[in-house]
XYZ file of C-alpha atoms in Angstrom:
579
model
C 22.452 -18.598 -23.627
C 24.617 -21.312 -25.224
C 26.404 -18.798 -26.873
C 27.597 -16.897 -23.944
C 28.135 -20.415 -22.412
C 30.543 -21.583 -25.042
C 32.288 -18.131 -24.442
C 32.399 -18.801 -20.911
C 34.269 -22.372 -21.046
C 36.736 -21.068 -23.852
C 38.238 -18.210 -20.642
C 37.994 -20.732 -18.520
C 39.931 -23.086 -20.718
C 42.655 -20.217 -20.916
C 42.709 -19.841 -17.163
C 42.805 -23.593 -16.145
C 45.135 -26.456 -17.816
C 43.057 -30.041 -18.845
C 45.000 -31.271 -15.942
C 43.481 -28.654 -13.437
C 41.653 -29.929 -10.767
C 39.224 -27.180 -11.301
C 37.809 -29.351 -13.961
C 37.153 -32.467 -12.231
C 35.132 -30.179 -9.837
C 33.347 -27.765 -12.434
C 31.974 -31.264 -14.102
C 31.092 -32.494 -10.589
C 28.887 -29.133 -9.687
C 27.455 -29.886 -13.288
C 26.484 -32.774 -12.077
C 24.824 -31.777 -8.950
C 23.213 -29.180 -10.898
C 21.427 -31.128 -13.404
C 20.438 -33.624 -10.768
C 18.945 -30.844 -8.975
C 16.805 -30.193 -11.871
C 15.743 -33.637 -12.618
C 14.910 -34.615 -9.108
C 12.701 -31.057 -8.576
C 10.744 -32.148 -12.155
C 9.787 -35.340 -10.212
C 7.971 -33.020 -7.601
C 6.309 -30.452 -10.337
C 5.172 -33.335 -12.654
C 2.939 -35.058 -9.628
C 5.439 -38.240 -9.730
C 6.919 -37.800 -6.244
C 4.169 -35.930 -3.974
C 4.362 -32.785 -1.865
C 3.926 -34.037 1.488
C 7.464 -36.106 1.115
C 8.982 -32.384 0.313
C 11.036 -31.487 3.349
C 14.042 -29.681 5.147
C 16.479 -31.701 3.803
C 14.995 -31.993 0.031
C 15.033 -28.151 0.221
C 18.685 -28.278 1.123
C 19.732 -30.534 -1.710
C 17.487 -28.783 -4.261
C 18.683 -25.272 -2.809
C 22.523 -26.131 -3.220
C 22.606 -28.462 -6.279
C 20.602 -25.765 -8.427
C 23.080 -23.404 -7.377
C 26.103 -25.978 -7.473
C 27.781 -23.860 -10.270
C 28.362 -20.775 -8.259
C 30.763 -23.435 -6.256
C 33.134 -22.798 -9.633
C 34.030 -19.513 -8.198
C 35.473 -20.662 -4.987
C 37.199 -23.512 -7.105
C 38.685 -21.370 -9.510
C 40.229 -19.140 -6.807
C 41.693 -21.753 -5.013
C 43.303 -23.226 -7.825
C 44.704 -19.632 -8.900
C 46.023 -19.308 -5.740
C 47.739 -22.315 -5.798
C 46.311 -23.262 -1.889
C 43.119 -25.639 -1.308
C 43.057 -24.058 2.524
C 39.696 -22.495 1.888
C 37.687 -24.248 -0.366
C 36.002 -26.608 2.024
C 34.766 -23.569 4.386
C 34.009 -21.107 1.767
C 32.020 -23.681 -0.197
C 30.224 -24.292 3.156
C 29.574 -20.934 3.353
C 27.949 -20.322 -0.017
C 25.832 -23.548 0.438
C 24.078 -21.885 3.914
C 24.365 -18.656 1.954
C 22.348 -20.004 -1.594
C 20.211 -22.568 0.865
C 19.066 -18.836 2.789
C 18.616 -16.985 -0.486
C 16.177 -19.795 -1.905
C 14.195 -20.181 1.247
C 13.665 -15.748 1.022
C 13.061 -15.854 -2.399
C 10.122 -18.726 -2.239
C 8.765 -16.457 0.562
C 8.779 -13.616 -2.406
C 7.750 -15.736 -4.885
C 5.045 -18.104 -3.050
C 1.930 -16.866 -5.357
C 3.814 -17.467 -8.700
C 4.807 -20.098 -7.278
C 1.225 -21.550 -6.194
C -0.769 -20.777 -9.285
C 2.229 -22.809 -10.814
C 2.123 -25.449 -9.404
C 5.976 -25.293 -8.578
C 6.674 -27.188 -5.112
C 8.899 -24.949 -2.231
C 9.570 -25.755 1.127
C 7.237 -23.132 2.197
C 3.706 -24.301 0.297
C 4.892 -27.766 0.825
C 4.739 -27.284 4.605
C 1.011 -26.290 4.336
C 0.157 -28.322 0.741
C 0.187 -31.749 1.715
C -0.763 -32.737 -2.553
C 0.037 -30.583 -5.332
C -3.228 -27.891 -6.538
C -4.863 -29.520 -9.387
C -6.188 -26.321 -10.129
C -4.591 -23.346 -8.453
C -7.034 -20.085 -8.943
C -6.052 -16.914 -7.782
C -9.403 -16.654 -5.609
C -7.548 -18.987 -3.659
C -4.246 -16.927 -2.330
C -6.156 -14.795 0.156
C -6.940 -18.106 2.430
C -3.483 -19.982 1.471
C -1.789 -16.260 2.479
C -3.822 -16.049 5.885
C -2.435 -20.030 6.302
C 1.080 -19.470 5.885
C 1.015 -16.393 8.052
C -0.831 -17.510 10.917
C 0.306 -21.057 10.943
C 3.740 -19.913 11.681
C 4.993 -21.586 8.041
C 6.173 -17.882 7.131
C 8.085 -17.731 10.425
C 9.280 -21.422 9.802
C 11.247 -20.655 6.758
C 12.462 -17.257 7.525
C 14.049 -18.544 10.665
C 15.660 -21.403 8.970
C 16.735 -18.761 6.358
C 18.293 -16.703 9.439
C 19.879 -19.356 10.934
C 21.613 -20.775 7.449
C 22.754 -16.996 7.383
C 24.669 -17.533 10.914
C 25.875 -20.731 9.162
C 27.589 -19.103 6.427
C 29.219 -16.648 8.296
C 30.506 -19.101 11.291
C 32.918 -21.122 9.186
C 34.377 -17.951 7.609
C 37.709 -15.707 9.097
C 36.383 -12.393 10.280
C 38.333 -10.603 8.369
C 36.935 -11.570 5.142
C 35.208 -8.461 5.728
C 33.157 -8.085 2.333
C 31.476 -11.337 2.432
C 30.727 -10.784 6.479
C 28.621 -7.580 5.368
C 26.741 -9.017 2.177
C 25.980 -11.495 4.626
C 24.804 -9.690 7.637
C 22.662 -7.656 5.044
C 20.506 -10.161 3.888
C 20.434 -11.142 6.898
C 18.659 -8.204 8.343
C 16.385 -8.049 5.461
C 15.070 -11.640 6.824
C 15.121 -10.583 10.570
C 13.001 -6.913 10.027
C 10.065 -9.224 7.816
C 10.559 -11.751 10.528
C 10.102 -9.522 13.294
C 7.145 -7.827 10.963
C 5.297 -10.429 10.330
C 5.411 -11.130 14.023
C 4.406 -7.845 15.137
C 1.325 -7.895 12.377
C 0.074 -11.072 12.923
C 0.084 -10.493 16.678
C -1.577 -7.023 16.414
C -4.418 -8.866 14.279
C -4.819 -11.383 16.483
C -5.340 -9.022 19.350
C -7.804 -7.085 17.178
C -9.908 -10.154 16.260
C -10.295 -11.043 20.014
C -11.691 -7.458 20.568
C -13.410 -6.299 17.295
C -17.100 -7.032 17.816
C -18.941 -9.633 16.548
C -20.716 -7.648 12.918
C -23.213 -8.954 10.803
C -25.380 -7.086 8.153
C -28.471 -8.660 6.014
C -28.480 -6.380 2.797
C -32.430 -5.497 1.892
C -33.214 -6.402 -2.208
C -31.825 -3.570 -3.480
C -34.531 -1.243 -5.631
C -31.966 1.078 -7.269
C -28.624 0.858 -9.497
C -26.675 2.923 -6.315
C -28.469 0.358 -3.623
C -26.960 -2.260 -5.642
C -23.199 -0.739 -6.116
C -23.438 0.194 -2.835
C -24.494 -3.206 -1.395
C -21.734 -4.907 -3.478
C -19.220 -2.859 -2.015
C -20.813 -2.706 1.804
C -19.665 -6.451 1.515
C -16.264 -6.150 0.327
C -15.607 -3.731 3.034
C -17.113 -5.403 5.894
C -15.145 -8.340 5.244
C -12.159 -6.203 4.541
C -12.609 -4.528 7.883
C -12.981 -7.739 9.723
C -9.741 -8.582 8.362
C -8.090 -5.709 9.525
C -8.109 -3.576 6.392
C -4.563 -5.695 5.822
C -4.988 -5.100 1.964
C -5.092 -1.080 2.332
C -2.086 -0.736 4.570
C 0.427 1.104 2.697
C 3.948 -0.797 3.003
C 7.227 1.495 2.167
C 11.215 1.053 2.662
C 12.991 3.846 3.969
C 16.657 2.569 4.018
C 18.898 3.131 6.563
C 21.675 4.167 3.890
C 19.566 7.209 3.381
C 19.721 8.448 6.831
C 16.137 7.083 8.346
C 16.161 5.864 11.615
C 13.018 4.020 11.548
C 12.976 0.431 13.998
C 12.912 -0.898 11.042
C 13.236 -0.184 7.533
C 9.732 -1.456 6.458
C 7.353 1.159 7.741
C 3.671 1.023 7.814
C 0.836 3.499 7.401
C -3.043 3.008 7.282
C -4.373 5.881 9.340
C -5.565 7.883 6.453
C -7.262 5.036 4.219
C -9.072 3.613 7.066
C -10.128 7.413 7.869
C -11.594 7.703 4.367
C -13.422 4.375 4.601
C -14.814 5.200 7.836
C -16.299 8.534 6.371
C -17.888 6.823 3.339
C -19.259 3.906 5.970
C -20.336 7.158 7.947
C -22.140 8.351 4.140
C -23.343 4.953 3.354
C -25.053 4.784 7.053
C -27.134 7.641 7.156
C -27.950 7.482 2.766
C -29.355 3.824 3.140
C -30.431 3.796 6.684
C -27.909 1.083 7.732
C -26.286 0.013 10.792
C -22.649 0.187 10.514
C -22.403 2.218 14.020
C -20.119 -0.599 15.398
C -17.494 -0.899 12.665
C -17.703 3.140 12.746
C -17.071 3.297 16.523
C -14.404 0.694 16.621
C -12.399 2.273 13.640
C -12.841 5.783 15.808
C -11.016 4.298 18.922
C -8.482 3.254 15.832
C -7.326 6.551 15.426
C -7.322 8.004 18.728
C -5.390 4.917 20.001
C -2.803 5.120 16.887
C -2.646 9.092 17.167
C 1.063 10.455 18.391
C 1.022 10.706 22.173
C 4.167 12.954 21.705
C 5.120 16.522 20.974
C 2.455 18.067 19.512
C 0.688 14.690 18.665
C -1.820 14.293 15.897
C -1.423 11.816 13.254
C 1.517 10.917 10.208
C 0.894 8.950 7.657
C 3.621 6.564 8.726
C 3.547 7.278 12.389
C 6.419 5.069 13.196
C 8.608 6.501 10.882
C 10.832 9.082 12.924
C 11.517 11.251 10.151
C 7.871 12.418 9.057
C 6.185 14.580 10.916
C 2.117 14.957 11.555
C 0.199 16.076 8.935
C -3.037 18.086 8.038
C -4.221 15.728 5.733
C -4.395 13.084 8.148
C -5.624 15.422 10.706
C -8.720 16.865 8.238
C -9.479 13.154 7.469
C -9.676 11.994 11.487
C -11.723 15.181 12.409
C -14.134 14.674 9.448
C -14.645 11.065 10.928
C -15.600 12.422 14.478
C -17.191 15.200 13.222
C -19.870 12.741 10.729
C -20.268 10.708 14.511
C -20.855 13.943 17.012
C -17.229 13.275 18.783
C -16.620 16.735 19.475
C -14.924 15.938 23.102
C -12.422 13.623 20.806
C -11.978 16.650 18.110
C -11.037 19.276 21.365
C -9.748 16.812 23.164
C -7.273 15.339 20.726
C -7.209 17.583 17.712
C -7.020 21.199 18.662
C -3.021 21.394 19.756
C -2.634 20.125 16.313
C -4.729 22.324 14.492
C -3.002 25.797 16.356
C 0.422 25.027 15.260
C -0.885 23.841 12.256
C -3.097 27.372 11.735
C -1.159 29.918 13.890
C 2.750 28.492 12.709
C 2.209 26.795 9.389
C 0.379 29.410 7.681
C 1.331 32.308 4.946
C -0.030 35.190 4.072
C -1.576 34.285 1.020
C -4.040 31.966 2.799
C -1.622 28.706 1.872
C -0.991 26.554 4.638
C 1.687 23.695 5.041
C 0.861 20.213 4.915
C 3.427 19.210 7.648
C 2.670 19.880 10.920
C 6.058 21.537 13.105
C 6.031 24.101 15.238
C 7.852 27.290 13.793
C 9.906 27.722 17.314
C 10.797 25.655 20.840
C 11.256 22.413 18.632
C 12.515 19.174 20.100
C 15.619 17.608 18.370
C 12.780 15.660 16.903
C 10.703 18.529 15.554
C 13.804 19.881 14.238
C 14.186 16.800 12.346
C 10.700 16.979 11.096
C 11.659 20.298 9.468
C 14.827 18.982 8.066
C 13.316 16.689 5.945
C 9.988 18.612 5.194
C 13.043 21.130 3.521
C 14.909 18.254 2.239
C 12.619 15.439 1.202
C 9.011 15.745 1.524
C 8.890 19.316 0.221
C 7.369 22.690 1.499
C 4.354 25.283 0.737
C 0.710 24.979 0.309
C -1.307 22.027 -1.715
C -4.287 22.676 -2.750
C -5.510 18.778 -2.172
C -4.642 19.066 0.984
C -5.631 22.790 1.958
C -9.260 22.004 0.409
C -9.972 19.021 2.668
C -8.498 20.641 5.554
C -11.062 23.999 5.090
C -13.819 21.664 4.350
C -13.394 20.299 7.875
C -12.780 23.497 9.862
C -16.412 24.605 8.021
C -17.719 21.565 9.108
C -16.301 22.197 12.722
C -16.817 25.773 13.217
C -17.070 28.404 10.402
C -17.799 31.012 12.152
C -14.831 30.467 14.751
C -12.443 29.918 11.570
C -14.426 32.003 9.084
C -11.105 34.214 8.145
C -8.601 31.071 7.513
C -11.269 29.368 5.441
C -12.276 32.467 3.747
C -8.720 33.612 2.659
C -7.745 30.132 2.363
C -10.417 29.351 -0.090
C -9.648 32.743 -2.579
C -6.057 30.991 -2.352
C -7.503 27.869 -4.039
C -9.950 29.258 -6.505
C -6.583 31.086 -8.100
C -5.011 27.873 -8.498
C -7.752 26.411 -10.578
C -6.759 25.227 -13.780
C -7.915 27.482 -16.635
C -9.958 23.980 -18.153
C -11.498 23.777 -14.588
C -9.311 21.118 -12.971
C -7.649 21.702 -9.683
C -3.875 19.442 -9.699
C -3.027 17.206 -6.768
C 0.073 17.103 -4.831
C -0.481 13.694 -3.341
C -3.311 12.381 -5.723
C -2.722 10.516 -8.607
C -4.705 12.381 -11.223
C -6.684 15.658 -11.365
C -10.140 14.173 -10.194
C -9.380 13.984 -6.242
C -8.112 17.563 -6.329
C -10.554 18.370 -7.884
C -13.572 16.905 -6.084
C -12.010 18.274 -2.650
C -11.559 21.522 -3.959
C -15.256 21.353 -5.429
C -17.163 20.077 -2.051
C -15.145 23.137 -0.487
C -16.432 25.818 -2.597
C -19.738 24.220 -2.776
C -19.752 24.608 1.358
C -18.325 28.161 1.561
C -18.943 29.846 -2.051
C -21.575 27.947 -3.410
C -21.614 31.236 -6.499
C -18.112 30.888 -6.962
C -17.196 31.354 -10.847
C -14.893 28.334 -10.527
C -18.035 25.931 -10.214
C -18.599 26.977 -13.240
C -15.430 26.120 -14.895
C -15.133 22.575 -13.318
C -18.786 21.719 -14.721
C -17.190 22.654 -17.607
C -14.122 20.230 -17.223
C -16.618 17.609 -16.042
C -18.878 17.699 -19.303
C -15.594 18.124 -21.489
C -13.804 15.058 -20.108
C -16.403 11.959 -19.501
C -15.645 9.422 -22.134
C -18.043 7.524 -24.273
C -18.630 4.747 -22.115
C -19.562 7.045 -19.512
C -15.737 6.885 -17.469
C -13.653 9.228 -16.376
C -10.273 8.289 -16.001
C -6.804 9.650 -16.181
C -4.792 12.260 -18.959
C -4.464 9.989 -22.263
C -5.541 6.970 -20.464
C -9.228 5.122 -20.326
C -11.642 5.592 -17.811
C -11.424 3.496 -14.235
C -14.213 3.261 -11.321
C -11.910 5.258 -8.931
C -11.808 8.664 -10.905
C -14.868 8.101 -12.326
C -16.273 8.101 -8.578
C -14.503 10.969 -7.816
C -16.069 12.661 -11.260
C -19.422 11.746 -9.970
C -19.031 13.292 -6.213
C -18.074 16.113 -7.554
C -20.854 15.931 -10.107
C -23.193 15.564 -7.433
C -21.758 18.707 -4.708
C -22.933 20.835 -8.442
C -26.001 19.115 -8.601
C -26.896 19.919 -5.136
C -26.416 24.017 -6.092
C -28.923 23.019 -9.012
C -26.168 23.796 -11.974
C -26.623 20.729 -13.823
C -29.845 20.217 -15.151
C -30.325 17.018 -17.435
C -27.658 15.663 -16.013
C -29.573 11.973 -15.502
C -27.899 10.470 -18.761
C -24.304 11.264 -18.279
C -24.812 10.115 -14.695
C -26.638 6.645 -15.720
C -23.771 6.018 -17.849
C -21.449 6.770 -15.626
C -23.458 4.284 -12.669
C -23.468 2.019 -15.756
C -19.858 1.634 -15.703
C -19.236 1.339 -12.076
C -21.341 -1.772 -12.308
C -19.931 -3.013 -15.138
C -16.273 -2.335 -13.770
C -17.203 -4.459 -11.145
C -14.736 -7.455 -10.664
C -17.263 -10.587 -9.845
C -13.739 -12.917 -9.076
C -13.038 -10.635 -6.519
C -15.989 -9.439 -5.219
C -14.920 -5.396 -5.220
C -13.966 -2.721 -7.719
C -10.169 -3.385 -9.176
C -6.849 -1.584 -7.572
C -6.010 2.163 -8.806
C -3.230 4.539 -8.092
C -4.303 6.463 -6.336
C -1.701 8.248 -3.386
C 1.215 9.574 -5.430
C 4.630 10.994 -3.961
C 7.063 12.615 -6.279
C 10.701 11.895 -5.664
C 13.450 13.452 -7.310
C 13.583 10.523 -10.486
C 10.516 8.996 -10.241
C 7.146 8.706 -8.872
C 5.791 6.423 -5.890
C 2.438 5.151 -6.241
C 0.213 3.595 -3.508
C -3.325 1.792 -4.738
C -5.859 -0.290 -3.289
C -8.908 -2.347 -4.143
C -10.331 -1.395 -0.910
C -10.298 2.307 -1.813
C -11.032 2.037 -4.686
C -14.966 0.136 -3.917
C -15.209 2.910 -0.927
C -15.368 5.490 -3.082
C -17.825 3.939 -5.406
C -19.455 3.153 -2.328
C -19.301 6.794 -1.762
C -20.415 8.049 -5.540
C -23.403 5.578 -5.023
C -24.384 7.279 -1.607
C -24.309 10.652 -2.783
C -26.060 9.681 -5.723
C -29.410 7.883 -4.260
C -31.620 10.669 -3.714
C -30.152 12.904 -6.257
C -30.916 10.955 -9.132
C -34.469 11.484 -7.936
C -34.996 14.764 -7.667
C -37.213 16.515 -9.854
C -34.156 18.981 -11.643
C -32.779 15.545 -12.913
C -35.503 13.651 -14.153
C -37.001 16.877 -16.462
């Protein structure tokens, strides 16, 4: 760093004479910079406390740690041989480095927290500096600044500095306008987010029923996995499943049209929590009817009530269509809860353009939902970017949990698409017995849909065969399963056991006990007892053309060991396992 200092000051010292007044003015932002420094170490080592932190300390901290960018402006001005715009364009990079500190201590609040580094934002709420910050803590400091308006606070003053820099500047100094007005919107769309979230969770808090469940002692290893992860995702649920929603940009520079760039999806995790609740209900004789029935009117109230509605995974992203995947994971839901009315009433346009116009001969289906003629201008941008960006033909993942739900709806109405349908998944087995996902991190969710399918349809299927094989072959030691080259983790090693226990059920793994108990074994000892639930997993993937998007969550992650544990309790005693 000194080095490249030193380097620095010798072109600088070629540019500008002794006599320059760039000089007197690069030793004066010096100044302000170091002072900066000093005066914020006052606040960090406890000698000046948090509650004197304000608007204008933030302003002097903001601008004098930043003081040195003023060099630029100087240096142009005295190259140009005018001084006619250094007073507004240093004015204008003050607002602009005052804005940019006050966004990135709204990015950086944790760090910033556990710390113990002061910002106008946690001093606002913090009236004394943590003694001993803890990460357990963040969760209630998080719901604080959030719904005590201190996010809004600082993001408006961020906005408003933002107008600042651009008011004292000529128009046409075009490229510093748009760098500007850029940031600028990035501030205003998480402004207006956090807005429209906080608002919507309000709303839900004032109707989401009042929900309290006493957990019995529990007698078995799956009562008490289950029980620990019942009360993870109660609580969870009464927060508005916030920490599963799946947050993605879609940029406006690639073409989306979305209100806003940030788009939002939770449909399908709250879908698959809702069927393990469903599970967990009926395996260990709980009530969890009302978080069950209130997550129902969830999806039919956040379905599309356009076109040929149904549900996308981000269904306020213009550009993606409805999906079967989504659609599967709803039905299942009403299915598990004896809503046919809602399955006709809201599920069946989907389904026929889905079945009649999405499917090949081969059996394969697509995952995107569009009809194959009449489209809207909307539909035909649905197919545009199915071609061009989410990709086309059959996936197996999704295929399997789709035919798994028309058996469960009607197999004799849809015995021919399941039937065919099914023969086109058995030939895409692996030849180790693995089935690979399209949208799943991994080859254990492909593989446990594709197993609970067959184990439905064609319980003598040769490839139930192959994937007990794969099963036996790919446990580790300590009883895991995890992914390729990589140790074991609770959420695969869930998935391992459900599918585990759909053979089990068909009676083709006798003296399996052990394996199982080791692999319970390690869900409990997975467990995370600082936070109460099993830890966060990739587990959504979607391949883009460089790279790889990943979407986790602890939440998923404990409902399918939730879901494991269910589908375990009875099996473990019946008399095939014990001999």
């Amino acid at each position: 760093m000194i080095a490249l200092q030193t380097e620095a000051l010798s072109y600088l010292h070629q540019l500008f004479p002794a006599s320059s007044p760039f000089w007197e003015r690069f030793r004066s932002y010096m100044r302000q910079y170091y002072q900066a420094c000093i005066f914020e170490k006052r606040f960090v080592s406890g000698e000046l406390p948090w509650r004197d932190y304000n608007e204008n300390i933030a302003w002097t901290l903001a601008t004098g740690k930043s003081s040195v960018s003023q060099a630029i402006i100087a240096g142009l001005v005295d190259l140009a041989g005018t001084e006619q715009y250094l007073l507004p364009f240093t004015k204008s990079l003050n607002f602009f480095n005052f804005s940019c500190q006050m966004f990135d201590d709204i990015c950086d609040w944790k760090e910033d927290y556990l710390n113990r580094s002061p910002s106008l934002l946690l001093c606002g709420l913090l009236q004394e500096q943590p003694v001993e910050p803890k990460k357990q803590d963040l969760e209630r400091i998080a719901r604080e600044l959030y719904y005590g308006g201190h996010m809004c606070a600082v993001l408006q003053l961020a906005i408003d500095a933002f107008d600042q820099a651009t008011s004292v500047i000529p128009e046409n100094v075009v490229s510093w306008h748009h760098l500007v007005s850029k940031l600028r919107e990035r501030c205003e769309d998480l402004l207006t987010d956090i807005i429209k979230i906080t608002e919507s969770n309000r709303r839900r808090a004032a109707e989401q029923p009042e929900f309290h469940l006493e957990f019995p002692v529990p007698r078995t290893q799956c009562q008490q996995l289950a029980w620990q992860g019942l009360r993870y995702l109660v609580q969870q649920w009464q927060q508005g499943f916030s920490e599963v929603r799946h947050v993605m940009c879609f940029s406006y520079k690639h073409g989306f049209t979305g209100k806003s760039e940030f788009q939002y999806g939770d449909i399908f995790q709250r879908a698959v929590m809702a069927e393990i609740l469903s599970d967990a209900s009926q395996a260990f004789s709980l009530e969890l009817q009302p978080v069950i029935n209130y997550e129902l009117n969830y999806f039919i109230e956040h379905r599309h009530h356009y076109g040929i509605e149904g549900w996308g995974y981000f269904p306020d992203l213009p550009e993606l269509p409805p999906d079967a995947d989504d659609l599967a994971q709803v039905m299942q839901v009403l299915l598990l809860n004896n809503r046919q009315e809602d399955v006709s009433r809201y599920c069946e346009r989907p389904l026929r353009v889905l079945l009649e116009e999405n499917r090949h001969n081969d059996g394969s289906f697509e995952t995107w939902i569009i009809p194959a003629h009449n489209r809207t201008p909307e539909q035909e941008r649905h197919a545009d970017y199915a071609a061009n960006a989410w990709g086309m033909g059959g996936d197996v993942d999704v295929m399997a949990n789709v035919l798994y739900t028309l058996a469960l709806y009607d197999e004799t109405r849809f015995a021919e698409v399941i039937q065919s349908g099914t023969a086109y998944i058995e030939k895409q087995q692996a030849e180790d017995g693995r089935w690979v996902s399209t949208w799943y991190h991994g080859p254990f969710y492909g593989t446990y849909v594709c197993t609970r399918l067959l184990a439905k349809v064609r319980p003598s299927s040769p490839a139930l065969e192959r994937v007990q094989a794969f099963l036996q072959g790919s446990q580790h030691a300590d009883g895991s399963w995890g992914m390729p080259e990589k140790e074991g983790d609770p959420l695969n090693t869930s998935l391992a056991l459900l599918s585990w226990a759909y053979l089990t059920q068909l009676g083709k793994l006798e003296g399996a006990a052990p394996s199982v108990q080791k692999a319970l074994m390690y869900l409990q000892q997975s467990y995370d007892e600082e936070g109460q639930c099993w830890p966060y997993q990739e587990y959504i993937r979607m391949q883009r053309p460089t790279h790889v998007l990943s979407y986790g969550s602890k939440s998923v992650t404990t409902a399918y060991v939730i879901k494991a544990a269910a589908a375990w309790q009875c099996l473990l005693h019946a008399p095939s396992l014990t001999s």
